[in-house]
CSV table of C-alpha atoms in Angstrom, one decimal:
chain,number,residue,atom,x,y,z
A,1,MET,CA,-0.2,-0.2,0.1
A,2,ALA,CA,2.8,2.3,-0.5
A,3,ASN,CA,2.2,5.6,-2.1
A,4,GLU,CA,4.4,8.8,-3.1
A,5,LEU,CA,5.2,9.9,0.4
A,6,GLY,CA,7.1,6.9,1.2
A,7,ASP,CA,7.3,5.6,4.8
A,8,ASP,CA,4.1,7.0,5.5
A,9,PRO,CA,1.7,4.4,3.6
A,10,MET,CA,-1.5,6.2,5.3
A,11,SER,CA,-0.5,9.3,3.7
A,12,PHE,CA,-1.4,10.7,0.4
A,13,ARG,CA,-1.2,13.9,-2.1
A,14,PRO,CA,-3.3,15.1,-4.9
A,15,PRO,CA,-1.5,14.6,-8.5
A,16,ARG,CA,0.8,16.9,-9.6
A,17,ARG,CA,-0.7,18.8,-12.5
A,18,ARG,CA,0.9,20.9,-15.4
A,19,ARG,CA,1.3,24.4,-14.0
A,20,GLY,CA,0.6,26.4,-17.5
A,21,LEU,CA,-2.6,28.0,-16.3
A,22,GLN,CA,-1.4,28.5,-12.7
A,23,LEU,CA,1.3,30.3,-14.0
A,24,ALA,CA,-0.4,32.7,-16.6
A,25,MET,CA,-3.2,33.5,-14.2
A,26,GLY,CA,-0.9,34.0,-11.0
A,27,VAL,CA,1.6,35.8,-11.8
A,28,PRO,CA,-0.3,38.7,-13.6
A,29,LEU,CA,-2.5,38.9,-10.6
A,30,THR,CA,0.3,38.5,-8.3
A,31,LEU,CA,1.4,41.9,-9.7
A,32,LEU,CA,-1.8,43.1,-10.4
A,33,VAL,CA,-2.5,42.9,-6.4
A,34,LEU,CA,1.0,43.6,-5.0
A,35,ALA,CA,2.1,46.1,-7.6
A,36,PRO,CA,-0.8,49.1,-6.1
A,37,THR,CA,-0.3,48.1,-2.3
A,38,LEU,CA,3.4,48.3,-2.3
A,39,PHE,CA,3.5,51.5,-3.8
A,40,ALA,CA,0.5,52.8,-1.4
A,41,ALA,CA,2.4,51.6,1.3
A,42,TRP,CA,5.8,53.4,-0.3
A,43,LEU,CA,3.5,56.1,-0.6
A,44,VAL,CA,2.2,57.0,2.8
A,45,TRP,CA,5.4,56.1,4.4
A,46,ALA,CA,8.0,57.4,2.5
A,47,PRO,CA,9.4,61.0,3.9
A,48,HIS,CA,7.1,63.8,2.6
A,49,VAL,CA,9.5,66.9,2.4
A,50,VAL,CA,8.4,70.7,1.9
A,51,GLU,CA,11.6,72.8,1.5
A,52,LEU,CA,11.7,76.2,0.7
A,53,ALA,CA,15.2,78.2,-0.5
A,54,VAL,CA,15.7,82.0,-1.7
A,55,ASP,CA,18.2,82.7,-3.4
A,56,ASP,CA,19.4,84.8,-6.5
A,57,GLY,CA,15.9,86.5,-6.6
A,58,ARG,CA,14.3,83.7,-7.0
A,59,LEU,CA,12.0,81.1,-4.5
A,60,ASP,CA,12.6,77.5,-5.0
A,61,ILE,CA,10.0,74.9,-3.4
A,62,THR,CA,10.6,71.1,-3.3
A,63,THR,CA,8.2,68.6,-2.1
A,64,GLY,CA,7.1,64.9,-2.2
A,65,PRO,CA,8.6,61.7,-1.6
A,66,SER,CA,11.8,61.6,-3.6
A,67,LEU,CA,10.5,59.4,-6.5
A,68,LEU,CA,7.7,61.6,-7.1
A,69,GLY,CA,8.8,64.6,-5.9
A,70,GLY,CA,8.0,67.9,-7.6
A,71,SER,CA,9.8,71.8,-7.5
A,72,ARG,CA,8.8,74.8,-8.4
A,73,SER,CA,10.9,77.9,-8.8
A,74,ILE,CA,9.1,81.5,-8.6
A,75,ASP,CA,11.0,84.8,-9.7
A,76,LEU,CA,10.3,87.1,-6.7
A,77,ALA,CA,9.9,90.3,-8.9
A,78,ALA,CA,6.7,88.8,-9.9
A,79,VAL,CA,5.6,88.6,-6.4
A,80,ALA,CA,2.6,91.2,-5.7
A,81,SER,CA,1.9,91.0,-2.1
A,82,VAL,CA,2.3,89.1,0.9
A,83,GLU,CA,0.2,88.4,3.8
A,84,GLU,CA,-0.8,86.4,6.2
A,85,VAL,CA,-4.1,84.9,6.6
A,86,ARG,CA,-5.9,82.1,8.3
A,87,LEU,CA,-7.9,80.1,6.3
A,88,ARG,CA,-12.0,79.2,7.4
A,89,GLY,CA,-12.3,76.0,5.4
A,90,GLY,CA,-11.6,74.6,2.0
A,91,LYS,CA,-11.1,71.2,-0.1
A,92,ARG,CA,-8.3,69.5,-1.8
A,93,VAL,CA,-8.8,70.1,-6.0
A,94,ALA,CA,-5.6,68.0,-6.9
A,95,GLY,CA,-2.5,66.8,-5.3
A,96,THR,CA,-2.0,65.3,-1.6
A,97,ALA,CA,-3.5,65.9,1.7
A,98,LEU,CA,-2.1,63.7,4.6
A,99,PRO,CA,-1.5,64.8,8.1
A,100,GLY,CA,1.2,67.9,8.2
A,101,TYR,CA,1.6,67.4,4.1
A,102,CYS,CA,-0.6,69.7,2.0
A,103,VAL,CA,0.3,70.1,-1.3
A,104,GLY,CA,-1.2,71.0,-4.7
A,105,ARG,CA,-3.9,72.4,-6.0
A,106,PHE,CA,-6.9,73.6,-3.4
A,107,SER,CA,-10.0,75.8,-3.2
A,108,TYR,CA,-10.8,78.0,0.0
A,109,PRO,CA,-14.1,80.2,0.4
A,110,GLU,CA,-11.8,83.6,0.9
A,111,LEU,CA,-9.0,82.8,-1.4
A,112,GLY,CA,-10.7,80.7,-4.4
A,113,ARG,CA,-8.2,78.3,-6.5
A,114,VAL,CA,-4.8,78.2,-5.0
A,115,TRP,CA,-1.3,76.3,-4.9
A,116,GLN,CA,-0.2,75.5,-1.7
A,117,ALA,CA,2.8,73.6,-0.3
A,118,THR,CA,2.2,74.2,3.8
A,119,ASP,CA,1.6,72.0,6.8
A,120,CYS,CA,-2.1,71.4,6.7
A,121,SER,CA,-2.4,74.5,9.1
A,122,ARG,CA,-4.8,77.2,9.1
A,123,ASP,CA,-2.5,80.5,9.5
A,124,VAL,CA,-0.6,80.6,6.2
A,125,LEU,CA,1.3,83.1,4.3
A,126,VAL,CA,-0.2,84.3,1.1
A,127,LEU,CA,1.9,85.2,-1.9
A,128,ARG,CA,0.0,87.1,-4.8
A,129,ARG,CA,1.1,87.3,-8.3
A,130,ASP,CA,-0.4,88.9,-11.5
A,131,GLY,CA,-2.6,86.4,-13.5
A,132,GLU,CA,-1.3,83.5,-11.3
A,133,PRO,CA,-3.4,82.0,-8.7
A,134,PRO,CA,-2.0,82.3,-4.9
A,135,LEU,CA,0.9,80.4,-3.3
A,136,LEU,CA,0.4,79.7,-0.1
A,137,LEU,CA,3.0,78.7,2.3
A,138,THR,CA,4.0,78.3,5.7
A,139,PRO,CA,8.1,78.6,6.6
A,140,PRO,CA,8.8,77.0,10.0
A,141,ASP,CA,10.6,80.8,10.8
A,142,ARG,CA,8.5,83.4,9.0
A,143,GLY,CA,10.2,86.3,10.0
A,144,ARG,CA,13.5,84.8,8.4
A,145,PHE,CA,11.7,84.2,5.6
A,146,LEU,CA,10.0,87.1,4.9
A,147,ALA,CA,13.3,88.9,5.4
A,148,ALA,CA,14.7,86.7,2.8
A,149,LEU,CA,11.9,87.3,0.6
A,150,GLU,CA,13.0,91.4,0.4
A,151,THR,CA,16.7,90.6,0.6
A,152,GLY,CA,16.3,88.1,-2.8
A,153,ALA,CA,18.6,85.5,-0.6
A,154,GLY,CA,20.0,83.7,2.6
A,155,TYR,CA,16.9,81.4,3.3
A,156,ARG,CA,16.9,77.5,2.9
A,157,GLU,CA,14.5,75.5,5.7
A,158,ALA,CA,12.6,72.6,5.4
A,159,GLN,CA,9.2,72.1,7.3
A,160,PRO,CA,9.3,69.9,9.8
A,161,PRO,CA,8.2,66.4,9.9
A,162,PRO,CA,4.5,66.2,10.2
A,163,ASP,CA,3.4,64.3,13.2
A,164,PRO,CA,0.4,61.9,12.1
A,165,GLY,CA,-1.4,61.6,15.6
A,166,ALA,CA,-2.5,58.3,16.6
A,167,GLY,CA,-4.9,57.8,14.3
A,168,PHE,CA,-3.7,58.6,10.5
A,169,LEU,CA,-0.6,56.0,12.3
A,170,ALA,CA,-2.9,53.4,12.6
A,171,VAL,CA,-3.7,53.6,9.2
A,172,LYS,CA,-0.4,53.6,7.9
A,173,VAL,CA,0.0,50.6,9.7
A,174,LEU,CA,-3.0,48.7,8.0
A,175,VAL,CA,-1.7,50.4,4.6
A,176,LEU,CA,1.8,48.6,5.3
A,177,LEU,CA,0.3,45.1,6.0
A,178,ALA,CA,-1.9,45.6,2.6
A,179,PRO,CA,0.9,44.1,1.1
A,180,LEU,CA,0.6,40.9,2.9
A,181,VAL,CA,-2.9,40.6,2.1
A,182,GLY,CA,-1.1,40.4,-1.6
A,183,LEU,CA,0.9,37.6,-1.0
A,184,VAL,CA,-2.6,35.4,-0.5
A,185,VAL,CA,-2.7,35.3,-4.5
A,186,PRO,CA,1.1,33.3,-5.0
A,187,VAL,CA,0.4,31.4,-2.1
A,188,VAL,CA,-2.7,30.1,-3.2
A,189,PHE,CA,-1.6,29.4,-7.0
A,190,PHE,CA,2.1,27.9,-5.9
A,191,VAL,CA,2.0,27.2,-2.7
A,192,ALA,CA,-1.1,26.0,-1.1
A,193,PRO,CA,-1.0,22.9,-3.9
A,194,ALA,CA,1.8,21.5,-3.0
A,195,ARG,CA,0.5,21.2,1.1
A,196,LEU,CA,-2.3,19.8,0.2
A,197,ARG,CA,-2.6,16.0,2.2
A,198,TYR,CA,-4.8,13.4,2.7
A,199,ARG,CA,-4.2,11.0,5.7
A,200,VAL,CA,-6.1,8.4,6.9
A,201,GLU,CA,-6.5,7.2,10.4
A,202,PRO,CA,-8.4,5.3,12.5
A,203,GLY,CA,-11.6,6.1,11.9
A,204,ALA,CA,-11.0,9.1,10.0
A,205,LEU,CA,-9.5,11.1,7.2
A,206,VAL,CA,-7.2,14.6,8.0
A,207,VAL,CA,-7.0,16.8,5.4
A,208,THR,CA,-4.2,19.0,6.0
A,209,THR,CA,-4.0,22.5,4.0
A,210,VAL,CA,-1.6,25.2,4.3
A,211,LEU,CA,-3.7,26.9,7.1
A,212,GLY,CA,-4.5,24.0,8.8
A,213,SER,CA,-5.5,20.4,9.2
A,214,ARG,CA,-9.2,19.2,9.5
A,215,ARG,CA,-10.4,15.9,10.8
A,216,PHE,CA,-13.5,14.2,9.4
A,217,GLU,CA,-14.8,11.1,11.1
A,218,SER,CA,-15.3,8.2,8.5
A,219,THR,CA,-16.5,5.4,10.5
A,220,GLY,CA,-19.6,3.9,8.5
A,221,CYS,CA,-19.1,6.2,5.8
A,222,ARG,CA,-19.1,5.2,2.1
A,223,VAL,CA,-16.3,5.7,-0.1
A,224,ARG,CA,-16.0,5.6,-3.7
A,225,ARG,CA,-14.2,7.0,-6.6
A,226,HIS,CA,-16.6,9.9,-7.9
A,227,ARG,CA,-16.9,11.8,-10.9
A,228,PRO,CA,-18.6,15.4,-9.5
A,229,ARG,CA,-21.1,17.4,-10.7
A,230,VAL,CA,-19.8,20.8,-9.6
A,231,GLY,CA,-21.8,23.7,-9.1
A,232,MET,CA,-21.1,27.0,-7.5
A,233,ARG,CA,-18.6,27.5,-4.8
A,234,LEU,CA,-20.3,29.2,-1.6
A,235,TRP,CA,-16.9,30.0,0.7
A,236,GLY,CA,-13.5,29.1,0.2
A,237,THR,CA,-10.9,28.9,-2.8
A,238,GLY,CA,-11.2,27.9,-6.4
A,239,ALA,CA,-8.2,28.7,-8.2
A,240,PRO,CA,-6.9,26.5,-10.9
A,241,GLY,CA,-5.3,23.8,-9.2
A,242,TYR,CA,-6.2,24.5,-5.9
A,243,TYR,CA,-10.0,24.1,-4.8
A,244,THR,CA,-11.1,24.2,-1.2
A,245,GLY,CA,-14.1,25.2,1.4
A,246,LEU,CA,-18.0,24.5,0.9
A,247,TYR,CA,-18.9,23.9,-3.1
A,248,ARG,CA,-22.4,23.1,-4.1
A,249,MET,CA,-21.3,19.8,-5.8
A,250,ASP,CA,-24.3,16.6,-7.3
A,251,GLY,CA,-27.0,19.5,-5.9
A,252,THR,CA,-25.6,19.2,-2.2
A,253,ASN,CA,-22.9,21.0,-0.3
A,254,THR,CA,-19.7,19.5,-0.1
A,255,LYS,CA,-16.2,20.0,1.4
A,256,VAL,CA,-13.8,19.8,-1.5
A,257,TYR,CA,-9.8,19.7,-1.0
A,258,ALA,CA,-8.9,18.9,-3.9
A,259,THR,CA,-6.7,20.2,-7.3
A,260,SER,CA,-8.8,18.7,-9.7
A,261,VAL,CA,-12.6,18.6,-9.3
A,262,ASP,CA,-12.4,17.0,-12.8
A,263,GLU,CA,-12.5,12.8,-10.4
A,264,GLY,CA,-11.6,12.0,-7.6
A,265,VAL,CA,-13.0,10.1,-4.2
A,266,LEU,CA,-15.8,11.0,-2.5
A,267,LEU,CA,-16.3,10.1,1.3
A,268,GLU,CA,-20.1,10.0,2.5
A,269,GLY,CA,-21.9,9.6,5.7
A,270,GLU,CA,-24.8,10.8,7.6
A,271,LYS,CA,-22.9,14.2,8.5
A,272,VAL,CA,-20.0,14.0,6.3
A,273,ARG,CA,-19.8,14.6,2.3
A,274,VAL,CA,-16.0,15.3,1.6
A,275,PHE,CA,-14.2,15.1,-2.3
A,276,VAL,CA,-10.9,14.9,-2.4
A,277,ASN,CA,-8.5,13.6,-5.3
A,278,PRO,CA,-5.5,11.6,-4.0
A,279,ASP,CA,-3.1,10.3,-6.6
A,280,ASN,CA,-3.4,6.9,-6.2
A,281,GLU,CA,-7.1,6.5,-5.8
A,282,ALA,CA,-7.2,2.9,-5.6
A,283,THR,CA,-4.8,2.5,-2.8
A,284,PHE,CA,-6.5,5.9,-1.2
A,285,VAL,CA,-9.9,3.6,-1.2
A,286,GLU,CA,-8.5,0.1,0.1
A,287,ALA,CA,-6.8,2.7,3.1
A,288,MET,CA,-10.1,3.8,3.9
A,289,HIS,CA,-11.7,0.4,3.9
A,290,THR,CA,-9.5,-1.2,6.2
A,291,LEU,CA,-8.3,1.5,8.6
A,292,GLY,CA,-10.9,4.7,8.2
A,293,GLY,CA,-13.7,2.4,8.9
A,294,THR,CA,-15.8,3.0,5.9
A,295,HIS,CA,-17.4,0.9,3.3
């Protein structure tokens, strides 16, 4: 009664399937899921910088994470006025609005459309230029910044890193965990099928999957080879080469643990209906008859 697992004649595995369809679907789906989640995690956790520099009659503004960072250079001669304003509200039109980092195009009732690179506080400096939207800034040392605007040089400073607070920190942690969810796809396609095992024990069938083991009492049950009529999946996993969970099979609910639902072995009793596809079906059925207590 030997099988592929050698030293344990009562342990069986499903047949190895060709992996062409698994690769054709698994690789693109893995990239499709992982790429956005990894990018989102990087975007949230990457340092968000706002740096202001005044030199040679120009104001240079550098913003953003390193890969997506932007820069603006403004001729100070075009600045018509600078004033301090307390904002009353507003909304983001295009850009980024994270705690302590608001960069892009926004709109405010008292100012209309603006471009800003601020720490999201209400008290801002507004630079006005003819024919251009107002520019909103929150330099850490406003006195030195205003003096530099007058002289046209002598200022370079970055906003302190934003303090996200407990709420946004929780969001950052969740975003960091998102790529782990994306790893479910390659696990289902490439790892889980190889972990599927069936072990015949006295009066029971133990099925091992990547998530653990399930024990099904088999004494008095019927076991037979079977070609099922498969309906819908009620819950669980359904991917090429890996089917686990509760399925509608032959018009009734059936627990399925198989790499193929074309044919296999059905264990059926008063409270048990399990479909598996061991590599050596005849040997598996014999083991269930002699040790598993089936008929």
